[in-house]
Short mmCIF file of C-alpha atoms and ligand atoms in Angstrom, two decimals:
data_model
loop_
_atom_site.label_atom_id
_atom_site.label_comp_id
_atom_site.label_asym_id
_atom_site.label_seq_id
_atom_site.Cartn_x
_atom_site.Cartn_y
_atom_site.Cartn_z
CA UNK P 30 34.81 -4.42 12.42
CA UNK P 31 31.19 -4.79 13.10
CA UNK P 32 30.14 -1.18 12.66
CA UNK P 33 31.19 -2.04 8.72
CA UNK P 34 28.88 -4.97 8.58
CA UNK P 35 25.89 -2.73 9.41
CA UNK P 36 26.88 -0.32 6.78
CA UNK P 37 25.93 3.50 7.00
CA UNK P 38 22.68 2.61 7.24
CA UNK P 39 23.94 0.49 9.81
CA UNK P 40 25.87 2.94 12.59
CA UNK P 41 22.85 5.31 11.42
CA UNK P 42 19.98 3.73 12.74
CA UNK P 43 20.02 4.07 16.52
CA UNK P 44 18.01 1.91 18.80
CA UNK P 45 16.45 -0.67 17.23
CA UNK P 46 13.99 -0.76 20.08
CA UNK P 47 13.02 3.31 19.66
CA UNK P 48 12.56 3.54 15.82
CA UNK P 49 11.53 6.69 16.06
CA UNK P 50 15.23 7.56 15.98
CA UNK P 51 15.22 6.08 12.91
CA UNK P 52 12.40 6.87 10.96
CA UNK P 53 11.48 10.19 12.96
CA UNK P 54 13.84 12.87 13.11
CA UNK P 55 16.30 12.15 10.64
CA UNK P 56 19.29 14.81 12.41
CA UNK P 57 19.56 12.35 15.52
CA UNK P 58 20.54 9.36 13.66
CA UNK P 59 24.40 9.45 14.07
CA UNK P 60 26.31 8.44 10.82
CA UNK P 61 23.75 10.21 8.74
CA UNK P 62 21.15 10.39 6.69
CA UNK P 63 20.62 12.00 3.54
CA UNK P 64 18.74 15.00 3.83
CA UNK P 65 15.92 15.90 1.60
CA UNK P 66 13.65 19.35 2.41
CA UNK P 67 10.49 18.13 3.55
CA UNK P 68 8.65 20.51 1.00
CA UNK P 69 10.89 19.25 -1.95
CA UNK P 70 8.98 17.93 -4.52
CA UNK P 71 7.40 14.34 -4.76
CA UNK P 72 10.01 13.24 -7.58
CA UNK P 73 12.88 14.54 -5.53
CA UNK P 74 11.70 12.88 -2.58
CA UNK P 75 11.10 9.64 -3.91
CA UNK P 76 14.64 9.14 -5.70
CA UNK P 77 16.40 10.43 -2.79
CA UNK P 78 14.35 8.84 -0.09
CA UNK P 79 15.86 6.56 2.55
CA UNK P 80 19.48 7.36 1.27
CA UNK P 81 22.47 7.50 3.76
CA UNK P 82 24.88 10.09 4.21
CA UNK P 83 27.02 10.15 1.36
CA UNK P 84 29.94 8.84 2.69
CA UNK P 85 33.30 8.32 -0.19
CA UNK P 86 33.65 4.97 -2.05
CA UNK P 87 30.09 3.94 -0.27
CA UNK P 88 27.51 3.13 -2.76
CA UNK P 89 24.68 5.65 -2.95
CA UNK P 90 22.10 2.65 -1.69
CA UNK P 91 24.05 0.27 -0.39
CA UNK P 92 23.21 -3.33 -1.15
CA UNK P 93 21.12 -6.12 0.57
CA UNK P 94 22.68 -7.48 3.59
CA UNK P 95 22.28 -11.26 4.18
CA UNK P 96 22.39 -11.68 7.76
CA UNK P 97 20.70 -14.03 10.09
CA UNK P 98 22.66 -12.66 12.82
CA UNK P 99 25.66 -9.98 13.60
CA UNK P 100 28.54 -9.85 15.79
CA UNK P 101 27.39 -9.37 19.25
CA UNK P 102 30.07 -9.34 21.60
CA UNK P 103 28.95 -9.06 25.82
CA UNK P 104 25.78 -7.31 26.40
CA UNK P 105 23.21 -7.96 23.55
CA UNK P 106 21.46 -4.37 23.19
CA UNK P 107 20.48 -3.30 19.59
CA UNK P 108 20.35 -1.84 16.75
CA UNK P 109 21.35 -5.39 14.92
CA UNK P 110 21.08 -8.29 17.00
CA UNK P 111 19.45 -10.85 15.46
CA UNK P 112 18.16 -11.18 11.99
CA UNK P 113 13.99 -11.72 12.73
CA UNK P 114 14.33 -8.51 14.70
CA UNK P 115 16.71 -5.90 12.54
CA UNK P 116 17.97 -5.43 9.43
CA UNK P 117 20.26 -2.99 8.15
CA UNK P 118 18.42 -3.15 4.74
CA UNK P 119 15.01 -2.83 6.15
CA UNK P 120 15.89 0.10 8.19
CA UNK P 121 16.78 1.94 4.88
CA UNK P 122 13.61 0.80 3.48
CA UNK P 123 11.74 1.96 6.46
CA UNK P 124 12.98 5.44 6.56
CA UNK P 125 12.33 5.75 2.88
CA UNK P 126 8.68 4.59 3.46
CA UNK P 127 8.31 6.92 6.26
CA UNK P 128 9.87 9.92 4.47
CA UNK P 129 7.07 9.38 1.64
CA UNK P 130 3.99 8.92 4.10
CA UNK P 131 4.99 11.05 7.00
CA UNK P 132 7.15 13.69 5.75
CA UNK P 133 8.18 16.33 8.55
CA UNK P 134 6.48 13.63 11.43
CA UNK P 135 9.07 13.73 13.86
CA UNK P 136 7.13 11.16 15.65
CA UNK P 137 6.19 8.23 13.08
CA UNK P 138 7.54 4.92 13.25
CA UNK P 139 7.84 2.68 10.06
CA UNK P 140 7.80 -1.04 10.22
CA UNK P 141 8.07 -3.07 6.94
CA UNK P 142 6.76 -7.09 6.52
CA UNK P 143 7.39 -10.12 4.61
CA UNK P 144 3.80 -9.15 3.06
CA UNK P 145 0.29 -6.25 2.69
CA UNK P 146 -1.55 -9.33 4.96
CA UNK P 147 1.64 -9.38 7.12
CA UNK P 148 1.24 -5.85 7.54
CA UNK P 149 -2.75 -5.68 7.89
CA UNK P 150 -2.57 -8.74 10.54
CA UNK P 151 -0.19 -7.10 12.42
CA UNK P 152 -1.96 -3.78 13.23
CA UNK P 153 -5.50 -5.86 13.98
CA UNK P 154 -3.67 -8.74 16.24
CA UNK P 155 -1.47 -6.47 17.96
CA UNK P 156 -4.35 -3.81 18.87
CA UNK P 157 -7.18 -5.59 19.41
CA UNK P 158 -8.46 -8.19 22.41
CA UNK P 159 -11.15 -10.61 23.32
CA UNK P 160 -14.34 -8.22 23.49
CA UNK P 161 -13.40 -5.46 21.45
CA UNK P 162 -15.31 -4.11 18.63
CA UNK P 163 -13.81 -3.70 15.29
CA UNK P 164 -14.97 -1.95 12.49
CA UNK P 165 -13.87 -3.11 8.52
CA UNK P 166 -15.34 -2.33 5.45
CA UNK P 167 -17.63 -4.95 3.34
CA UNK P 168 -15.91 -4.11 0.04
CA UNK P 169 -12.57 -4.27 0.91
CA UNK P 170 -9.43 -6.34 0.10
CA UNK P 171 -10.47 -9.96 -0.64
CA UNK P 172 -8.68 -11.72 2.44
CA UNK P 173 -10.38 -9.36 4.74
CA UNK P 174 -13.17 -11.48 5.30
CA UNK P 175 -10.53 -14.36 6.34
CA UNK P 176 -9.19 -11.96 9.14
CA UNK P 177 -12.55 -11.39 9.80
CA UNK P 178 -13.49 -14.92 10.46
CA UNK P 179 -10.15 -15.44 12.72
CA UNK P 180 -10.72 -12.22 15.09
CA UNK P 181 -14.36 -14.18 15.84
CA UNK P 182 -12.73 -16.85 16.61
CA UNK P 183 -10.74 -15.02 19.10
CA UNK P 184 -13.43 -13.12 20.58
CA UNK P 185 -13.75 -9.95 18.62
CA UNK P 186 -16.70 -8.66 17.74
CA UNK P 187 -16.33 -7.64 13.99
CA UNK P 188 -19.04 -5.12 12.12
CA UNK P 189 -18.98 -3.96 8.49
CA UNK P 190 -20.28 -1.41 6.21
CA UNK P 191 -19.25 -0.34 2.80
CA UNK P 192 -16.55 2.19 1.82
CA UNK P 193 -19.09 4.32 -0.12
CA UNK P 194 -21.08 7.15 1.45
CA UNK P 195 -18.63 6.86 4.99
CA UNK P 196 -21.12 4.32 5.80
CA UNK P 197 -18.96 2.91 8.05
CA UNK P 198 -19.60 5.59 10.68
CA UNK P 199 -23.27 4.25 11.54
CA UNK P 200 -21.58 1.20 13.20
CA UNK P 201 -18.97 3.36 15.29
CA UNK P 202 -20.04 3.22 18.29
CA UNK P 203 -18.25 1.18 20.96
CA UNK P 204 -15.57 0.83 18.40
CA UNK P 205 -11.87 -0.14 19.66
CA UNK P 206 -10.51 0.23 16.27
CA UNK P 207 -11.99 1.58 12.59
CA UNK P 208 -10.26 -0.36 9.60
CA UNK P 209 -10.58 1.78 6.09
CA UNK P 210 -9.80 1.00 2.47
CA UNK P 211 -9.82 4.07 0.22
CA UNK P 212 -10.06 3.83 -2.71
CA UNK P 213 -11.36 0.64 -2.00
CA UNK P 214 -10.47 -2.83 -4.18
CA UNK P 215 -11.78 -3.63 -6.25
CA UNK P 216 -14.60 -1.37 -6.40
CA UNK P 217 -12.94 2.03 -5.92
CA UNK P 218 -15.36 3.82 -3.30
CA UNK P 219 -13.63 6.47 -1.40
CA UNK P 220 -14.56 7.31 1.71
CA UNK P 221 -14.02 10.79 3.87
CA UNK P 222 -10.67 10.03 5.41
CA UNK P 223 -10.88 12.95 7.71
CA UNK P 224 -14.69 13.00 8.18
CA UNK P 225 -14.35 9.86 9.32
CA UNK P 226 -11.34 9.68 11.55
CA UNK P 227 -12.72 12.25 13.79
CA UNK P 228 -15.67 10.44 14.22
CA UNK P 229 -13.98 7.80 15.43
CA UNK P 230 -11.47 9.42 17.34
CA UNK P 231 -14.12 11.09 19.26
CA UNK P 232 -15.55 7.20 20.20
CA UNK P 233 -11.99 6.76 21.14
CA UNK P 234 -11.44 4.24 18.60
CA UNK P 235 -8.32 4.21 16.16
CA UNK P 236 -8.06 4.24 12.75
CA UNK P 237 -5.85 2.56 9.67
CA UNK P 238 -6.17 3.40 6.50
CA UNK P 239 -5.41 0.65 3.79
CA UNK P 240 -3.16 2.97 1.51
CA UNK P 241 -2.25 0.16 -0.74
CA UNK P 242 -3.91 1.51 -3.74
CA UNK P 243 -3.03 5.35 -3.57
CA UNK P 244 0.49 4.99 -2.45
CA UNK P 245 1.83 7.56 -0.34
CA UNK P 246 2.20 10.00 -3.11
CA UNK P 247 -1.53 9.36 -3.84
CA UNK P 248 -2.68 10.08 -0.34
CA UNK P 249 -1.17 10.57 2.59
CA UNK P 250 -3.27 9.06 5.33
CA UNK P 251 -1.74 10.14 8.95
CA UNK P 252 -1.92 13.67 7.42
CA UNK P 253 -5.75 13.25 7.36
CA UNK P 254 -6.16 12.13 11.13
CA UNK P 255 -5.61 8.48 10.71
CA UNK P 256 -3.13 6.56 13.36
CA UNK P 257 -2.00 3.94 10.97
CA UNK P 258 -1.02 3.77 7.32
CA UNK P 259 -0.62 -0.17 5.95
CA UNK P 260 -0.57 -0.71 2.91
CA UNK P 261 0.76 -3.90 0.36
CA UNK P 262 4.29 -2.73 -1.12
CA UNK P 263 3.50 -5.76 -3.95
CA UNK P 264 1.47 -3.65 -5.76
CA UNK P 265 2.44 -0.08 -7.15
CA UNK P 266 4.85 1.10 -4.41
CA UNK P 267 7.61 -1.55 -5.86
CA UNK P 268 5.13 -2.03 -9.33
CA UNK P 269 7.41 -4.41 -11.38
CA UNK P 270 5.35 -7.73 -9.71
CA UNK P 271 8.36 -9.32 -8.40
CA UNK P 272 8.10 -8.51 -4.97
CA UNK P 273 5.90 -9.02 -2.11
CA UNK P 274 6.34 -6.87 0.93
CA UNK P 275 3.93 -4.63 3.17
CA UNK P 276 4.67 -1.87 5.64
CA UNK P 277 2.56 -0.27 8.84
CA UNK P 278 3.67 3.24 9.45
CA UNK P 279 1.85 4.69 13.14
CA UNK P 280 2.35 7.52 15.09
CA UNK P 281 1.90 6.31 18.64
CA UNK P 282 5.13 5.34 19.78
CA UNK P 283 3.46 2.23 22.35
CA UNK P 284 0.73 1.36 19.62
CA UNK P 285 4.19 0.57 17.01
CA UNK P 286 5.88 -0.93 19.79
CA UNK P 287 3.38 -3.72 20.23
CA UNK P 288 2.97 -3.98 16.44
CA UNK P 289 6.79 -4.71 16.10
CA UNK P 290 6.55 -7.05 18.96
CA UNK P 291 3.81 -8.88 16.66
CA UNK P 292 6.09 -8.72 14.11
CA UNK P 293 8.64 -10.23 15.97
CA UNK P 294 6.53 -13.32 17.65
CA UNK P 295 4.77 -14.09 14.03
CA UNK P 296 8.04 -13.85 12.00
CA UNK P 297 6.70 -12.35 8.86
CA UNK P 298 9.98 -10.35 7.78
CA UNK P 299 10.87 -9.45 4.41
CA UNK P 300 13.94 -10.91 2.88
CA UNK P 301 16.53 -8.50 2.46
CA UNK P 302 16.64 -9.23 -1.52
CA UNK P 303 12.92 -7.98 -1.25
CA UNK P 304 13.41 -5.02 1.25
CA UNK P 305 16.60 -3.84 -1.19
CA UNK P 306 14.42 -4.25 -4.65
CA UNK P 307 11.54 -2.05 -3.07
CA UNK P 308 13.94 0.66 -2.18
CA UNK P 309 15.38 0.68 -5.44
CA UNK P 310 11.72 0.83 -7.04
CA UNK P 311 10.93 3.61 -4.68
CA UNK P 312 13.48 5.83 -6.72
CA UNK P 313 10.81 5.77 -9.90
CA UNK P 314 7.86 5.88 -8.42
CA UNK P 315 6.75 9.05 -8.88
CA UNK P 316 7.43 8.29 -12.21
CA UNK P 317 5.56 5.55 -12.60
CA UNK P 318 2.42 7.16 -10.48
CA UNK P 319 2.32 10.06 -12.34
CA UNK P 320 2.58 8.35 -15.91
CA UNK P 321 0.11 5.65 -15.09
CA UNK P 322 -2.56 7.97 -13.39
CA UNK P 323 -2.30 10.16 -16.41
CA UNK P 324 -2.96 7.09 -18.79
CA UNK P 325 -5.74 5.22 -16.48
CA UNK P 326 -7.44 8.33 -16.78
CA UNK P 327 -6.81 8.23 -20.37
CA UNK P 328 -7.97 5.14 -20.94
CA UNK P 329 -11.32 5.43 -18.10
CA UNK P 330 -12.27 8.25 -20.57
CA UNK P 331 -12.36 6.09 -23.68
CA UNK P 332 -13.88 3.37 -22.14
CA UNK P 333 -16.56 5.36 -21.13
CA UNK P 334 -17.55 6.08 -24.62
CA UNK P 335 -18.28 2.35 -25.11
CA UNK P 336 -21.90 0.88 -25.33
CA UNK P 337 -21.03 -2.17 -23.84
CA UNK P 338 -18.79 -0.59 -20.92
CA UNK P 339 -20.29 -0.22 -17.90
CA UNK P 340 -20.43 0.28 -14.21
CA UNK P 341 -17.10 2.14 -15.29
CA UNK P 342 -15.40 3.60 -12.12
CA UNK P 343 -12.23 5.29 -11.75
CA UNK P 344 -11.85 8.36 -9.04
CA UNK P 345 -10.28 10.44 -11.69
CA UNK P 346 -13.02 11.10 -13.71
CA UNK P 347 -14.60 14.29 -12.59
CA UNK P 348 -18.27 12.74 -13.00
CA UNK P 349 -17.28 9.44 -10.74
CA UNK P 350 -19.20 9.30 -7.76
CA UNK P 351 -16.16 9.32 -5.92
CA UNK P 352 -14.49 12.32 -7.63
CA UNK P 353 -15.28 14.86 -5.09
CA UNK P 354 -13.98 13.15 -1.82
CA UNK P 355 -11.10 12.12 -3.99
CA UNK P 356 -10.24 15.58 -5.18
CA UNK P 357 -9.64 16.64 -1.77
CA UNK P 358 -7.54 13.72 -0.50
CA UNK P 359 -5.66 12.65 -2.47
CA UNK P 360 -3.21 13.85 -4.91
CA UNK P 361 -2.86 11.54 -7.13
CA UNK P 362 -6.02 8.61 -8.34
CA UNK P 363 -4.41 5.59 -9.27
CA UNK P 364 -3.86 3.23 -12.03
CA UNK P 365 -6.93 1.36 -11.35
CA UNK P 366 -9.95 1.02 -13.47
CA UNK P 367 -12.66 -1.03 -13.16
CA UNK P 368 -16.05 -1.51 -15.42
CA UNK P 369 -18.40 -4.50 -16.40
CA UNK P 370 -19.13 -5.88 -19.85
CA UNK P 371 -22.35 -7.58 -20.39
CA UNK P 372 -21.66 -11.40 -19.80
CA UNK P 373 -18.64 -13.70 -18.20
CA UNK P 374 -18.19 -14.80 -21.74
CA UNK P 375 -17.64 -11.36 -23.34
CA UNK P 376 -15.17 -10.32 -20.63
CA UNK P 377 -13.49 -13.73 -21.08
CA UNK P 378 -12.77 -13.03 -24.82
CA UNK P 379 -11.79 -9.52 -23.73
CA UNK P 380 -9.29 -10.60 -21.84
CA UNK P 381 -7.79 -13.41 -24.17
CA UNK P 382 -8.52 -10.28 -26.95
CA UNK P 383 -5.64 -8.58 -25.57
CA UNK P 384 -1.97 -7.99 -26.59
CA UNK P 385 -0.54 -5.45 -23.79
CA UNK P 386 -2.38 -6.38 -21.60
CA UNK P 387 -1.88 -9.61 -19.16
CA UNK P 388 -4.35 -11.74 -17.41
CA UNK P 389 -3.64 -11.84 -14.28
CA UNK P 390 -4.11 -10.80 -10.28
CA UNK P 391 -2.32 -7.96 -8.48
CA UNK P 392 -2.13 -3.95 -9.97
CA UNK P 393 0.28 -1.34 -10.07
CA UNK P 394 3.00 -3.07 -12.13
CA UNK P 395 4.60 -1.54 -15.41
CA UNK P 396 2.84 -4.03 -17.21
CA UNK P 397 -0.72 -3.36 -17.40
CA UNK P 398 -2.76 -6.47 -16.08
CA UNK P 399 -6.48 -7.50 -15.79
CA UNK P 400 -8.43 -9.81 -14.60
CA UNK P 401 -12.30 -10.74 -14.35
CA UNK P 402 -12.42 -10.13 -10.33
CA UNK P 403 -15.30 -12.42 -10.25
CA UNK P 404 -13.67 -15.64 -10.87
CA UNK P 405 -12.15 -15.65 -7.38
CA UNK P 406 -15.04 -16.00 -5.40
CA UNK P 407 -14.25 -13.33 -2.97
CA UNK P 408 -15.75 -10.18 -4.31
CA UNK P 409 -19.24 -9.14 -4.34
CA UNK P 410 -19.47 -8.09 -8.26
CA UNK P 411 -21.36 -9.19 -11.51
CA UNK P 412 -19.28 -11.94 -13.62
CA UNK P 413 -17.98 -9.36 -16.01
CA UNK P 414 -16.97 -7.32 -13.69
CA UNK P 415 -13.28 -6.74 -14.87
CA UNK P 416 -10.38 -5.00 -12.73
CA UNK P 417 -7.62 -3.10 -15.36
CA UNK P 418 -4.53 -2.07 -13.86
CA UNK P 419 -2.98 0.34 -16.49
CA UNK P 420 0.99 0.05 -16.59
CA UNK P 421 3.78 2.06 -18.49
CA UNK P 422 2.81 1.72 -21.96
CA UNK P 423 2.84 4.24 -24.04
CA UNK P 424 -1.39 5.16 -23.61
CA UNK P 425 -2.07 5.50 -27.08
CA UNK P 426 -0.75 1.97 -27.97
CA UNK P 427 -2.74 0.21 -24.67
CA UNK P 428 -6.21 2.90 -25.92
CA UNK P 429 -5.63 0.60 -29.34
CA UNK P 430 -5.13 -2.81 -27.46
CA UNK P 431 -8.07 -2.01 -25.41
CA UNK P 432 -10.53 -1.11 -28.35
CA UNK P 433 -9.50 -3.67 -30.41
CA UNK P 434 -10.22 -6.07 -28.34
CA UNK P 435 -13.63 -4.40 -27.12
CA UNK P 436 -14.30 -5.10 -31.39
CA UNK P 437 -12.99 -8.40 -31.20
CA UNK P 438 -14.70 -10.04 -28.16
CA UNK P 439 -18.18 -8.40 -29.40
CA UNK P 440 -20.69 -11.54 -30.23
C1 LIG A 670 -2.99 -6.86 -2.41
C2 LIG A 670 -3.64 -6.11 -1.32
C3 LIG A 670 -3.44 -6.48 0.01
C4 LIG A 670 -2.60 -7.67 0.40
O1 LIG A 670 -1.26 -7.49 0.07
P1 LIG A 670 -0.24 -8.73 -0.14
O2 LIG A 670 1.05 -8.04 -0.34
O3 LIG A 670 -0.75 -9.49 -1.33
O4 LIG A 670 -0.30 -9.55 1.10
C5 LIG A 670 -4.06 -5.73 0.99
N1 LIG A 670 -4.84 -4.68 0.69
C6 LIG A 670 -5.08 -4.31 -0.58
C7 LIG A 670 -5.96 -3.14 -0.85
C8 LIG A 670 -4.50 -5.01 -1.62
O5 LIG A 670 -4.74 -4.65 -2.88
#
């Protein structure tokens, strides 16, 4: 019976082709969805979000399904056709994402992809053409500057400005499209969401916010007048670093339709293993936002204290330069901290200094990570510039790690 092979999720998703079915308005999905109040709380909405219907000896979140295509007797009309197009376990995925970014917004549309860069080149290659100015930040995500080189090469004129001050609206004009990053990486500048969408809205540009570091229970960017939310699911939306995924979430139904059609020519679709073990992470990640904010503040406050700390930035802090925009968007600020110690060398020993910590790339995770950010190249900042992404430890144990190893790596 094919309508078993596509699960609950399966009979309830509707028209693959008008997502908004899906994603949208959650009562016109036949079979059923699980229904959570919009104005339930951010914990309840996160472990519930995405579920199906409960329907009796179903799981509660039913399992990956491996399909590179489905039974599709005469006519081949949606929702699950072929595998690069649909997926039952991506459209679960995809209403939980949605549910968390665009609660109550009958018309969003969720796509999810095989990666953040998936996600990012989909919404700049599908909207933009040959003589169109785009406008990205300078201080943004490391790869940026790579899709920056590539939309030259296909005719687009490309302008930056940094994240700080909403500098980026001094190069607005003629703009097709206004790319943001707040709180930016790895820098954390934040930027006027709001102020700034308008002013591009009124250029008739669009705008995307890069809502990888936030997560949608940090900010909430559609709410604030953006078009598109993108952001990298590898990083604290799934945060155990075993998974790399991205999602676009828009609210113009023709703007998502050409972004799913980009999706569909490039191919960059998660696995279902992937799209399953996000959903499942979504469950804790209130959780895990709320206990790792509280701690990166934590720790940004002790680290402050330090002689040899600084350039020490985190949004949280109520004397950050980027407190104030913060405080009014977003809800949450992150487990990111970033400060500079005097030389390469003393961040070096810093980093082999430490016990709880890991060396390594990527933020968001459980386990706390950092890295010296200069040692890739890509980022404009002083050699011991060093990016900490605080996990799930307990915080006093990671405040010892981190001091101790302050005292160790001093010359
Ligand atoms: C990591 C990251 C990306 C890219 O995501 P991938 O999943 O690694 O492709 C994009 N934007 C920001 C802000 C990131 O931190």
């Amino acid at each position: 019976m094919s309508e078993s092979a596509t699960g609950d999720g399966g009979g309830a998703t509707g028209d693959a082709g008008d997502a908004r079915q899906v994603t949208g308005d959650a009562g016109q999905v036949t079979g059923g969805v699980s229904r959570v109040a919009v104005g339930a709380g951010d914990g309840t909405r996160a472990v519930r979000a995405g579920l199906p219907e409960a329907v009796k000896y179903e799981p509660t979140l039913p399992g990956p399904v491996f399909a590179a295509h489905y039974h599709l007797p005469g006519d081949p009309t949606g929702p699950y056709t072929y595998g690069r197009d649909e997926n039952p376990t991506w459209t679960l995925l995809e209403r939980a994402v949605g549910e968390l970014e665009a609660p109550g917004q009958d018309g969003a549309e969720t796509l999810v992809f095989a990666s953040g860069m998936a996600a990012i080149s989909a919404v700049l290659f599908s909207q933009l053409r040959t003589g169109d100015v785009c406008v990205l930040p300078d201080d943004g995500y490391q790869a940026l500057p790579l899709v920056r080189a590539q939309l030259e090469a296909y005719g687009i004129e490309v302008r930056t400005a940094p994240t700080g001050g909403d500098a980026q609206l001094d190069v607005l004009d003629g703009a097709k499209l206004l790319w943001i990053e707040t709180p930016s990486n790895p820098g954390l500048d934040v930027c006027d969401i709001r102020r700034l969408a308008e002013a591009a809205h009124a250029r008739g540009a669009v705008v995307a916010v890069d809502n990888t570091l936030a997560t949608p229970l940090g900010q909430r960017p559609l709410e604030l007048g953006a078009d598109f939310a993108v952001a990298s699911g590898t990083k604290q939306l799934t945060g155990h670093g075993d998974v790399l995924l991205g999602y676009v979430v828009g609210r113009d139904a023709q703007a998502m339709a050409a972004v799913r059609r980009w999706r569909k020519i490039v191919g960059a679709i998660p696995g279902p293993m992937e799209a399953w073990l996000a959903h499942r992470s979504i469950a804790t990640l209130q959780m895990r936002v709320d206990r790792q904010s509280a701690t990166a503040l934590a720790v940004a406050e002790v680290l402050r204290e330090r002689p040899e700390v600084t350039a020490l930035r985190y949004p949280g802090l109520p004397d950050d330069p980027a407190h104030r925009i913060a405080s009014q968007q977003m809800r949450r600020y992150g487990s990111v901290v970033s400060f500079t110690l005097p030389t390469r060398a003393r961040a070096d020993r810093f980093l082999e200094a430490l016990r709880l910590v890991d060396d390594a790339t990527s933020f968001g995770g459980v386990r706390s990570t950092a890295e010296r950010r200069g040692r890739w190249g890509g980022d404009s900042v002083p050699e011991g510039f060093i990016r900490l992404s605080v996990g799930a430890e307990d915080p006093e144990d990671l405040v010892a790690d981190l001091l101790r190893a302050l005292d160790a790596s001093a010359d």
